[in-house]
CSV table of C-alpha atoms and ligand atoms in Angstrom, one decimal:
chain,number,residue,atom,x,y,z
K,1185,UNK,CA,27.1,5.7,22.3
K,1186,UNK,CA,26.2,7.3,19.1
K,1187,UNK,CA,26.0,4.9,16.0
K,1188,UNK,CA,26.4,6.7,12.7
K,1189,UNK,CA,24.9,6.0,9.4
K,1190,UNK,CA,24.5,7.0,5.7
K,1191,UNK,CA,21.0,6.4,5.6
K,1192,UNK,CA,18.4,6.1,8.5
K,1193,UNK,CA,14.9,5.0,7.2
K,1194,UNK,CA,12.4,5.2,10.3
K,1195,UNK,CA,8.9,2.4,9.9
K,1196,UNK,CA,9.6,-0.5,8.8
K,1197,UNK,CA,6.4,-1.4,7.0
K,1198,UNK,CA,5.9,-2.1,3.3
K,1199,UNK,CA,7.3,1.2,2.5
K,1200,UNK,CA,9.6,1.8,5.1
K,1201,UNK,CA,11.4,-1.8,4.0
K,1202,UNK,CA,10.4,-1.7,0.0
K,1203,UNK,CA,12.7,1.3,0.0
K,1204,UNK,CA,15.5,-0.1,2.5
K,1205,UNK,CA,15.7,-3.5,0.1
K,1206,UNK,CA,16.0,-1.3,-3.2
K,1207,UNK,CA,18.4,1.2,-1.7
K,1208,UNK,CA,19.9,-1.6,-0.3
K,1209,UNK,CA,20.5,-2.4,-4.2
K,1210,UNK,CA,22.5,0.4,-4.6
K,1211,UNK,CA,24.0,1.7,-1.5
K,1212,UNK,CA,25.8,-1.5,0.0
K,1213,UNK,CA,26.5,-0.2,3.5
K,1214,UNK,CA,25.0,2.3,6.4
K,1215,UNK,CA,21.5,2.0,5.8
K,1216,UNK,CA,19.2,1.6,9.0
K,1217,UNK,CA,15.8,0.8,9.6
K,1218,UNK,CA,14.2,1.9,12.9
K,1219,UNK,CA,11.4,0.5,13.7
K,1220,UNK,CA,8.8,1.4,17.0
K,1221,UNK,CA,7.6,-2.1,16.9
K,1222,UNK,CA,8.2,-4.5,14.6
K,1223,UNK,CA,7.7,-4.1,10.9
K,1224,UNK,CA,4.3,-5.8,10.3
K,1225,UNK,CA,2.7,-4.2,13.4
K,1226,UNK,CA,1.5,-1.1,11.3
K,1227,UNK,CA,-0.9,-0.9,8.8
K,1228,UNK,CA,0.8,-3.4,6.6
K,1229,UNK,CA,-0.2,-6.1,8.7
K,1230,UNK,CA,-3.7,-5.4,8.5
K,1231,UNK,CA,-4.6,-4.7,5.1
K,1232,UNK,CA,-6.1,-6.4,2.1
K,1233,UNK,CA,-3.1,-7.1,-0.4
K,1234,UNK,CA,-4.6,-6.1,-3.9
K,1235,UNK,CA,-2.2,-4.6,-6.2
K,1236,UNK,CA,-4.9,-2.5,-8.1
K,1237,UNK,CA,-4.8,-0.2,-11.3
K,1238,UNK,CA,-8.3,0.2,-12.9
K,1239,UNK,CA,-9.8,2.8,-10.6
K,1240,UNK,CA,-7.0,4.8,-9.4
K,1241,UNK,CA,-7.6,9.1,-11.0
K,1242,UNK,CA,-6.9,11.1,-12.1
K,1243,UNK,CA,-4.9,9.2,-14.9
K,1244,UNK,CA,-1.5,10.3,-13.7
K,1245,UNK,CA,-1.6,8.4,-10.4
K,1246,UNK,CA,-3.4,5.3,-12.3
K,1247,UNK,CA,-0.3,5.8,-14.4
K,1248,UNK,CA,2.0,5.3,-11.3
K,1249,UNK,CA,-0.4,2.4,-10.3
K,1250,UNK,CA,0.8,0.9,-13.6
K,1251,UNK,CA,4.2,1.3,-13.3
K,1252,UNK,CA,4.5,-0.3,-10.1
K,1253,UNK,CA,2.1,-3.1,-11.2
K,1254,UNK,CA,4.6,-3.7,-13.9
K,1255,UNK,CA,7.5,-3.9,-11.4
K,1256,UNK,CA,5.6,-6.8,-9.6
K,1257,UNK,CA,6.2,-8.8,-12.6
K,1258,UNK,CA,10.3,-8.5,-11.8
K,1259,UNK,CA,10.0,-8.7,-8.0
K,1260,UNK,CA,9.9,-12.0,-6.8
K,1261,UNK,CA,13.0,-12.9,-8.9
K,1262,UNK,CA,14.9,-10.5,-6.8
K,1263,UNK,CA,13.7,-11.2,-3.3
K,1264,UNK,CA,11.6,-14.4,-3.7
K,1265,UNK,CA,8.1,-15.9,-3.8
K,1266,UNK,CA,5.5,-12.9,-2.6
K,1267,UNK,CA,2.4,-15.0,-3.6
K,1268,UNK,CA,2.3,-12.2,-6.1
K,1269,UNK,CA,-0.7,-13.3,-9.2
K,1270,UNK,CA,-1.8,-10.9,-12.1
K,1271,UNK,CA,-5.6,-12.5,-11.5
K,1272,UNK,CA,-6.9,-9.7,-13.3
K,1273,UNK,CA,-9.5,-7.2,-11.6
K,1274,UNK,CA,-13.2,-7.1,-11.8
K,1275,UNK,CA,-15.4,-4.2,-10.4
K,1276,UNK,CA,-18.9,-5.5,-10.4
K,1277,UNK,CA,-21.9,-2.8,-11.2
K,1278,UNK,CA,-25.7,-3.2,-10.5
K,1279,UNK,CA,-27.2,0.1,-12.8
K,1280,UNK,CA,-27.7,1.2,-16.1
K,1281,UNK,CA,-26.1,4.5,-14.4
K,1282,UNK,CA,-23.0,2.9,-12.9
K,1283,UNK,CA,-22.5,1.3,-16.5
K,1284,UNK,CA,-22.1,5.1,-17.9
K,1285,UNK,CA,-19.7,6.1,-15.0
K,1286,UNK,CA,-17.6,3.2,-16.0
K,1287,UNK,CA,-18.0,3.8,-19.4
K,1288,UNK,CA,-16.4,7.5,-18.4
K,1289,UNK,CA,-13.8,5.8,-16.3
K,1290,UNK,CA,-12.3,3.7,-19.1
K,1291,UNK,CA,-12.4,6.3,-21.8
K,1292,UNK,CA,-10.5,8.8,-19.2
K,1293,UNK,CA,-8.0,5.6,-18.3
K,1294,UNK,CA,-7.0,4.7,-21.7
K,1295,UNK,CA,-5.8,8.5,-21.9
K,1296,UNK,CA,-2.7,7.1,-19.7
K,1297,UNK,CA,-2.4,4.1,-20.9
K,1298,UNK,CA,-4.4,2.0,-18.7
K,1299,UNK,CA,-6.3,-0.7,-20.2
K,1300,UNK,CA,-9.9,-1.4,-19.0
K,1301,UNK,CA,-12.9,-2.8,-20.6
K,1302,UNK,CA,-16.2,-2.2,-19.8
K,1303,UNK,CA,-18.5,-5.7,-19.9
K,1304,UNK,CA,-22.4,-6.7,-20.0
K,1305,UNK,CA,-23.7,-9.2,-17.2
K,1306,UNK,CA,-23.2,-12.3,-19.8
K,1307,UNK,CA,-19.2,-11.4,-20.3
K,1308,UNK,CA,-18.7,-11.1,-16.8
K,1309,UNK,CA,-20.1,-14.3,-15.3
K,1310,UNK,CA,-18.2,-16.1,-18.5
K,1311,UNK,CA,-14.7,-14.5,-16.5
K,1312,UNK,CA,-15.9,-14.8,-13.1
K,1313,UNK,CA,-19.0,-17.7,-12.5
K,1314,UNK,CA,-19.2,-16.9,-9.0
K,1315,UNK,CA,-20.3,-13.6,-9.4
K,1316,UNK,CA,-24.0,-12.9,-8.6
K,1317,UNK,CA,-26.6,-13.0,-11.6
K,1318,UNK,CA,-28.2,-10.2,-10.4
K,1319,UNK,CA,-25.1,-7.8,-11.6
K,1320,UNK,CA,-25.7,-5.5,-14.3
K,1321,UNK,CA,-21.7,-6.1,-15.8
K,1322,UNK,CA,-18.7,-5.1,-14.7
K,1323,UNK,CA,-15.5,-2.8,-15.2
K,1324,UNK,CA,-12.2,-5.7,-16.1
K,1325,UNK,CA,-8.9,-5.0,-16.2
K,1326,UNK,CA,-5.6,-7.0,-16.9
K,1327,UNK,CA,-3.4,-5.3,-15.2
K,1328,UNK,CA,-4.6,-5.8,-11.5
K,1329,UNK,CA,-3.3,-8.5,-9.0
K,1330,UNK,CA,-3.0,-9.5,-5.4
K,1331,UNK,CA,0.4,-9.7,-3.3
K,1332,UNK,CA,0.5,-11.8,0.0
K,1333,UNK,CA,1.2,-8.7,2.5
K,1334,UNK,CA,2.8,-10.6,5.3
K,1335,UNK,CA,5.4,-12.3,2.6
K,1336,UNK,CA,6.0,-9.4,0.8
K,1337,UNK,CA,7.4,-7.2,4.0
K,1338,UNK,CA,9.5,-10.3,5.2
K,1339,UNK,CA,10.7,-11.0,1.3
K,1340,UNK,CA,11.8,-6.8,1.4
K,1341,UNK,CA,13.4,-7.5,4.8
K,1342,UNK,CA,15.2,-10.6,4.0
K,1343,UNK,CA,16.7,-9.6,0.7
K,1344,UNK,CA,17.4,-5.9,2.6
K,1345,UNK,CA,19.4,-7.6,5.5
K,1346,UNK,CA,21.3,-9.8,3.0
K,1347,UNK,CA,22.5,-6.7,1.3
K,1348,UNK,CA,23.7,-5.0,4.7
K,1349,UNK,CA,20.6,-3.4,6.0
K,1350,UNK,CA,20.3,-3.3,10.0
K,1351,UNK,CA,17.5,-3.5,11.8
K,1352,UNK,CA,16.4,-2.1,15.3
K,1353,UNK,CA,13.0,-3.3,16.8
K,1354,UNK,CA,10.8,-2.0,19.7
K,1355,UNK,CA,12.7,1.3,19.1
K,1356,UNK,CA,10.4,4.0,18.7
K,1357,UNK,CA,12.3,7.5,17.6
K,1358,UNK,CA,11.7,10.5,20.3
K,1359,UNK,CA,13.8,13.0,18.9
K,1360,UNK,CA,15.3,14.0,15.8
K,1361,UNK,CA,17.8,16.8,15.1
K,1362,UNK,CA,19.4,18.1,12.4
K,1363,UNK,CA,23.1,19.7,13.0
K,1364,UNK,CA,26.0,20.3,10.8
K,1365,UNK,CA,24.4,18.9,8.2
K,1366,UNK,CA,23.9,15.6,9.7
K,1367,UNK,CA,20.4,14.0,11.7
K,1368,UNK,CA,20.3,13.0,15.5
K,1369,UNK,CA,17.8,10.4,15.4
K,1370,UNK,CA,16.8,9.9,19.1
K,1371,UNK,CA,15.0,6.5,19.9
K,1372,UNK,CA,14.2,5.2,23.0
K,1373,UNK,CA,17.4,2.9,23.3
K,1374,UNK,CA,19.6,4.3,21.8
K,1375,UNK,CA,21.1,7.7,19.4
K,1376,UNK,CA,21.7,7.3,15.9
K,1377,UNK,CA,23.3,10.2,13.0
K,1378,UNK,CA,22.8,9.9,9.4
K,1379,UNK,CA,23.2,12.4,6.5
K,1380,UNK,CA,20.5,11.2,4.9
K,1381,UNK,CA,16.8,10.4,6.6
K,1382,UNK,CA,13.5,8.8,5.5
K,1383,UNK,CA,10.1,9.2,7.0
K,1384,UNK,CA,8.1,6.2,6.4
K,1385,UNK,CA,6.5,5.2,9.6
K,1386,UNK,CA,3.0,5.5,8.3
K,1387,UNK,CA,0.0,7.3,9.6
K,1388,UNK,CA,2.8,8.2,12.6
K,1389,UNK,CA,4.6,10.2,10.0
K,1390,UNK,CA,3.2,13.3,11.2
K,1391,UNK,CA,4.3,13.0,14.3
K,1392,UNK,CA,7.6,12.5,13.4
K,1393,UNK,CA,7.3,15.2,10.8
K,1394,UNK,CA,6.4,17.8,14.3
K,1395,UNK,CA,10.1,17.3,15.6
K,1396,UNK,CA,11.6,19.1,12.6
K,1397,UNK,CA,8.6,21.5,12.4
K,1398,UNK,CA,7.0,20.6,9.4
K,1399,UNK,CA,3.8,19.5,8.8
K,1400,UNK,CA,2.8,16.3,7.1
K,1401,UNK,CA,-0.8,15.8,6.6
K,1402,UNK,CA,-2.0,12.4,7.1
K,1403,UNK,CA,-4.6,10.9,9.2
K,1404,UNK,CA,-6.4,7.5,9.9
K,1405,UNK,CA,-8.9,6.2,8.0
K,1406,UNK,CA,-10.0,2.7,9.2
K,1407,UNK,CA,-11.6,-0.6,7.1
K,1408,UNK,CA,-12.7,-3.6,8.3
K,1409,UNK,CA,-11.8,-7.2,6.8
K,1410,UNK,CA,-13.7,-10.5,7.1
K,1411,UNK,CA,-11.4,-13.2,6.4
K,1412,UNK,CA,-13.5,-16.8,5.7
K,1413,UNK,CA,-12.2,-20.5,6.2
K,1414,UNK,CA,-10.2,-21.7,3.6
K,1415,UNK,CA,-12.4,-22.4,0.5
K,1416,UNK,CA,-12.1,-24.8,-2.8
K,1417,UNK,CA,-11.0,-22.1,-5.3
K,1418,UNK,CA,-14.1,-19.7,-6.1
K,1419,UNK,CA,-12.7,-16.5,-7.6
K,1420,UNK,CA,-10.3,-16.7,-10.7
K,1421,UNK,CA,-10.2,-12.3,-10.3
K,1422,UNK,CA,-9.6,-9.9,-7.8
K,1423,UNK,CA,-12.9,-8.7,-7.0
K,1424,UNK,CA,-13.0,-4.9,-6.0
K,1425,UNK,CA,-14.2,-5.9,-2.3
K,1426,UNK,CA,-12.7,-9.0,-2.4
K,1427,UNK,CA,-9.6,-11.7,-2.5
K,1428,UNK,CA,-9.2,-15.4,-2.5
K,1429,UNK,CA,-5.4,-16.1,-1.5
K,1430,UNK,CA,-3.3,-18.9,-2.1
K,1431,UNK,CA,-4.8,-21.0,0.5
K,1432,UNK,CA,-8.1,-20.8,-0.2
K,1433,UNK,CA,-9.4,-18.2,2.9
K,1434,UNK,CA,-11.4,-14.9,1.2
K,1435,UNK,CA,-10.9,-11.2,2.4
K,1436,UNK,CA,-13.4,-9.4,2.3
K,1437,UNK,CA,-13.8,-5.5,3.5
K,1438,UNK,CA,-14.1,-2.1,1.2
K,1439,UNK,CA,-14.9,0.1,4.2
K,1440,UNK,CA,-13.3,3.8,5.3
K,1441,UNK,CA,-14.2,4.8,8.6
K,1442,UNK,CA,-13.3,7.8,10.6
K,1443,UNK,CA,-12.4,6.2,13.7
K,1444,UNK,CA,-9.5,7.8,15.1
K,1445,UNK,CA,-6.7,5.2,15.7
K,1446,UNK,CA,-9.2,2.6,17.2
K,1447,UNK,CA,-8.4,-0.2,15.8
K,1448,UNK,CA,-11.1,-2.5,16.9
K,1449,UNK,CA,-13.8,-4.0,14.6
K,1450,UNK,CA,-17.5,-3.6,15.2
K,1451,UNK,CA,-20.7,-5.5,14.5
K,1452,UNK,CA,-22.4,-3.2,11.8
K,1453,UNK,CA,-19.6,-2.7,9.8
K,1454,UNK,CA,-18.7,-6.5,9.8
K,1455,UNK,CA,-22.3,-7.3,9.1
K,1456,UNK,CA,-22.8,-5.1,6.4
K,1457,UNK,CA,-19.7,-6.2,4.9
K,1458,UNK,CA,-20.7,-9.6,5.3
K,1459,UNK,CA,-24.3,-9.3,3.4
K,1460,UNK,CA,-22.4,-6.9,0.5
K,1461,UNK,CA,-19.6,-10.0,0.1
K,1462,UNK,CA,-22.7,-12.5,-0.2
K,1463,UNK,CA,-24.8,-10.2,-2.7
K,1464,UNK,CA,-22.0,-9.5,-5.0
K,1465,UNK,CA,-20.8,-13.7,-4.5
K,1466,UNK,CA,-23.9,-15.9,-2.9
K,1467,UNK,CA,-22.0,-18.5,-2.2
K,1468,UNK,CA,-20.1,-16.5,0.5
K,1469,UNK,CA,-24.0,-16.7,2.4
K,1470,UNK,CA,-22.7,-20.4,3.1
K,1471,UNK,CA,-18.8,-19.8,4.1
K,1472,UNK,CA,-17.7,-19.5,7.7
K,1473,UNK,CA,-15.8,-16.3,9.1
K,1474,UNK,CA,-13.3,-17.3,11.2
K,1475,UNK,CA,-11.5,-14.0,11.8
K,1476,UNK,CA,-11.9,-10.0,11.5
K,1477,UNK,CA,-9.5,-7.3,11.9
K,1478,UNK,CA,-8.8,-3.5,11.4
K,1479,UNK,CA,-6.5,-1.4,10.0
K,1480,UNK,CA,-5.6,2.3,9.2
K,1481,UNK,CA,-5.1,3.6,6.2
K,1482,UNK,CA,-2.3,5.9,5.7
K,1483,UNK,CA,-4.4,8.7,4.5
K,1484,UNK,CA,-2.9,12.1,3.1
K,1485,UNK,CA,-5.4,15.1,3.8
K,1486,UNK,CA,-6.0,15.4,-0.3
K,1487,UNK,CA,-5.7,11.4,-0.5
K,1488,UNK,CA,-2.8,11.2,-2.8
K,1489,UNK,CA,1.3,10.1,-2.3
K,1490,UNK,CA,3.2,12.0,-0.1
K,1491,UNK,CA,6.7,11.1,-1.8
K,1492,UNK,CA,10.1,12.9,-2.1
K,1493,UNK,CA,12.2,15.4,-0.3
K,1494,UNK,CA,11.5,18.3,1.7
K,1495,UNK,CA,12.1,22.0,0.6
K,1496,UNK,CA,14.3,23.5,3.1
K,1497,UNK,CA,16.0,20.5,5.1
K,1498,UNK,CA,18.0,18.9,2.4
K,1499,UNK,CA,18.8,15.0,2.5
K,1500,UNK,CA,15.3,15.0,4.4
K,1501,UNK,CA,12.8,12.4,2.5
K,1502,UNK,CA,9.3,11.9,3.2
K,1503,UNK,CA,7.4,8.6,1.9
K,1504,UNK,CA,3.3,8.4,3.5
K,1505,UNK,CA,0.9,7.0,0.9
K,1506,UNK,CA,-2.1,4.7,0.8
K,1507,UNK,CA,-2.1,2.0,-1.9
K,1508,UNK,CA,1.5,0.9,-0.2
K,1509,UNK,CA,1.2,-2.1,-1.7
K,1510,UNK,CA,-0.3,-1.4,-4.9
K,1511,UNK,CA,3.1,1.2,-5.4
K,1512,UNK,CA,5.6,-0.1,-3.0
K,1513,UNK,CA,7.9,-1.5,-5.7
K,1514,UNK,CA,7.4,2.1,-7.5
K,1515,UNK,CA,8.7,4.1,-4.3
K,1516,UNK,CA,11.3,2.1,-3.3
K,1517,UNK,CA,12.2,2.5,-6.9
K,1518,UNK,CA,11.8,6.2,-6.9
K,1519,UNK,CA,13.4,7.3,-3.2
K,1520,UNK,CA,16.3,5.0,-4.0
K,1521,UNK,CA,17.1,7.3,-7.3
K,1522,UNK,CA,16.2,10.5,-5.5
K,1523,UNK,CA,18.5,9.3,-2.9
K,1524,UNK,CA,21.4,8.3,-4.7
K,1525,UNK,CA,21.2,10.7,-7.2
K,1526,UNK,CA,19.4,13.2,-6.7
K,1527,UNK,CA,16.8,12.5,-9.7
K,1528,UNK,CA,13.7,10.7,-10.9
K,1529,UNK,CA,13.3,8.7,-13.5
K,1530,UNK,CA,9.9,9.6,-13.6
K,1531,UNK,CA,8.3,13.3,-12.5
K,1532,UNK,CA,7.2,13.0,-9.0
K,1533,UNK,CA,6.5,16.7,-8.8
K,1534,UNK,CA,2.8,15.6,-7.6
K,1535,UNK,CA,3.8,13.9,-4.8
K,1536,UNK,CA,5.8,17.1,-3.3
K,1537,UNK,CA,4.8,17.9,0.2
K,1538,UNK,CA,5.5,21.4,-1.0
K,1539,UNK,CA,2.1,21.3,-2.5
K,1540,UNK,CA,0.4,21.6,1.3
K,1541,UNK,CA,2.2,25.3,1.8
P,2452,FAD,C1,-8.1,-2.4,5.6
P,2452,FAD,C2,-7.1,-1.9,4.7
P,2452,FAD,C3,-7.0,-2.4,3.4
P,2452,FAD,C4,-6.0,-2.0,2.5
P,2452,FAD,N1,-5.9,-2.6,1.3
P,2452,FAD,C5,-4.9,-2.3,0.5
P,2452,FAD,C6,-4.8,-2.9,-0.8
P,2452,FAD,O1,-5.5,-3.9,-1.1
P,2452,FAD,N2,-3.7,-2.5,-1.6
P,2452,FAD,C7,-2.9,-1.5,-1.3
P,2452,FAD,O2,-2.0,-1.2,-2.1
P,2452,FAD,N3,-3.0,-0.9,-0.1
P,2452,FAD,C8,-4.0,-1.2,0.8
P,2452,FAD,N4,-4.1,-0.6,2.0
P,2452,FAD,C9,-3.1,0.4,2.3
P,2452,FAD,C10,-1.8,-0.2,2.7
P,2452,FAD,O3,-1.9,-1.2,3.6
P,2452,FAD,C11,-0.9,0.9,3.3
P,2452,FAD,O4,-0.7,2.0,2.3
P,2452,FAD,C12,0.5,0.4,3.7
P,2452,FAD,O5,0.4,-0.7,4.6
P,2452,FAD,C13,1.2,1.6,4.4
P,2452,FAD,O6,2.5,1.1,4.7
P,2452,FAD,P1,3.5,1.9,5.5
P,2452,FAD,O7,4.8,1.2,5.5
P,2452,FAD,O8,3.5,3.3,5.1
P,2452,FAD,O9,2.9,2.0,7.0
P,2452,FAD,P2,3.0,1.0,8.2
P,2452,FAD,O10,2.8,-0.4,7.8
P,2452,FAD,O11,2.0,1.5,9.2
P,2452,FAD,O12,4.4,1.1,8.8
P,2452,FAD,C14,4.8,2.2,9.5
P,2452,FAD,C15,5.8,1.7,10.6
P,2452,FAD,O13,6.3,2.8,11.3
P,2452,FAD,C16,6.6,2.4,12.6
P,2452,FAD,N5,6.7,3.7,13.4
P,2452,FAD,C17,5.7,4.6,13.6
P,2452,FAD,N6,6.1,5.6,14.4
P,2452,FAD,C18,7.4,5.3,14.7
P,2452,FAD,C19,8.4,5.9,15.5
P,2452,FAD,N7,8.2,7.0,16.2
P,2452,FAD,N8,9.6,5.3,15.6
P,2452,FAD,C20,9.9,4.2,14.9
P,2452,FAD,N9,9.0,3.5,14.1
P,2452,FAD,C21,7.8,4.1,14.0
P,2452,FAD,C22,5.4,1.6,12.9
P,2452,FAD,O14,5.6,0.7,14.0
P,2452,FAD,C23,5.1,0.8,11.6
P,2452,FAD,O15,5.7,-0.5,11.6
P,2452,FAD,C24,-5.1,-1.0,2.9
P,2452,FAD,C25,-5.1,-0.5,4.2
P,2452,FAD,C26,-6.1,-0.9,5.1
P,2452,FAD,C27,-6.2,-0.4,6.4
């Protein structure tokens, strides 16, 4: 039996589910979200959780950054608490030299808007105490934050389910079609039709993107995270390496590996990370590590948002980003008004796949 649908959105992780709840919004019936697993089992269930402006260049897609940032504010109101907290970002420096590339950073960022300070040792350990003394300063910024990742994707979920959405798990697509102006999703229990269909399923959106013959250039790129015991609160900021969430434990993990889609973690990286946490924080020398993980970033080949429709299949939209958490609230935003209307509210012209011809 075929089940048909306005709107099929397949992977169902922060992206996949940020733009199901905000089309959800809008459109109040026939969305679907098909998932291969479940929608934590990708990358969004192994990530880090910072919702981070400062560094993000060139200026337009710290500008996006922004935006989304800004949306956080408004977000737990709608679908509830996502242990979402403006901390503010620090980016710790140890040279003279790393002081001028800052000081280039910030003058480049406040171009868009974005507003970072530059700071000597003495202002920075007055913000952040546990920092180490050995730092030469830092780059601060207001306008970063950390999200809790797992609450975030069930918050998106819950709110998308109360407002009609339906979800499939363990369903991973095999096939899709398009005829008569209308998608044949084929997954592996079942066939599904929409007139409009959204690939969000990750760094497995190029494989999807292969059974309509395009290409869509993303590939792995693996970090490792330490996550410590729960601690007495330590860090007032988001720390560029490093998070303390609400209960106390402290992520740590800045790594990019090319690893394929192993998934494992391994002793060198998780020792080097360890010894960077504990040099940029000493206390950390003293904290127990009860748990490490992997995941895989969603990387696009020149590293930037993969967002919007696809010239030559109409109704077809793509969505395969890194910083999915930092920007879901923008691109749930975004592919809802694309979606519904056929506009942005904002250029995305950047983010056209069309740009990889
Ligand atoms: C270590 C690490 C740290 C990170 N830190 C941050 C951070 O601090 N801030 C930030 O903004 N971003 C961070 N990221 C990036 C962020 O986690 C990702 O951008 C985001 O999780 C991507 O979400 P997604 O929904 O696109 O992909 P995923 O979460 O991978 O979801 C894709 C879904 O598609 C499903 N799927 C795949 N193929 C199929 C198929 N054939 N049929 C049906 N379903 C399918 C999968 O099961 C999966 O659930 C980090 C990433 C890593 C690895």
């Amino acid at each position: 039996m075929r089940r048909d649908y306005e709107t099929i959105i397949v992977g169902g992780g922060v992206i996949g589910s940020g733009i199901a709840y905000h089309l959800s919004e809008v459109q109040t019936e026939g969305i679907l979200v098909i998932d291969k697993e479940f929608p934590l089992n990708g990358t969004s269930g192994s990530t880090q959780g910072w919702v981070w402006v400062q560094s993000k260049t060139p200026s337009w897609y710290g500008e996006l950054s922004m935006f989304s940032a800004e949306l956080y504010e408004y977000l737990p109101r709608k679908i509830g608490d996502i242990e979402y907290t403006r901390t503010g970002g620090i980016d710790p420096f140890f040279t003279a030299e790393e002081r001028d590339r800052a000081l280039r950073l910030a003058e480049s960022q406040s171009q868009a808007g974005i507003e970072m300070h530059v700071l000597d040792r003495d202002e920075t350990l007055a913000l952040e105490p546990a920092l180490s003394p050995k730092i030469f300063g830092s780059i601060h910024s207001n306008l970063d934050g950390t999200v809790n990742p797992m609450r975030l994707v069930e918050q998106y979920m819950r709110a998308a389910k109360k407002n009609g959405v339906i979800y499939e798990y363990a369903n991973p697509v095999i096939n899709i079609e398009k005829k008569q102006g209308e998608f044949i999703v084929t997954a592996k229990a079942g066939t599904f039709s929409c007139k409009k269909l959204v690939l969000s399923a990750g760094v497995w959106t190029c494989e999807l993107g292969k059974l309509l013959g395009i290409n869509i250039p993303v590939y792995p790129v693996r970090g490792q995270i330490i996550i410590t015991e729960p601690l007495a609160p330590l860090l007032k900021h988001t720390l560029s390496s490093m998070r303390q969430t609400c209960n106390g434990e402290i992520l740590i993990g800045y790594t990019k590996e090319t690893a394929g889609f192993d998934r494992r973690t391994t002793l060198d990286v998780i020792e080097e990370t360890a010894n960077f946490g504990a040099k940029i924080v000493p206390a950390l020398a003293e904290a127990k590590m009860v748990r490490t993980f992997a995941g895989l970033r969603v990387m696009p080949q020149d590293e930037f948002p993969i967002i919007g429709g696809v010239p030559g299949i109409e109704n077809l939209f793509i969505a395969a980003l890194h910083s999915g958490f930092t920007l879901s609230p923008l691109v749930g935003t975004i592919l809802t008004e694309l979606i519904t209307e056929g506009e942005t509210s904002i250029p995305i012209d950047r983010c056209n796949i069309a740009r990889f011809a």
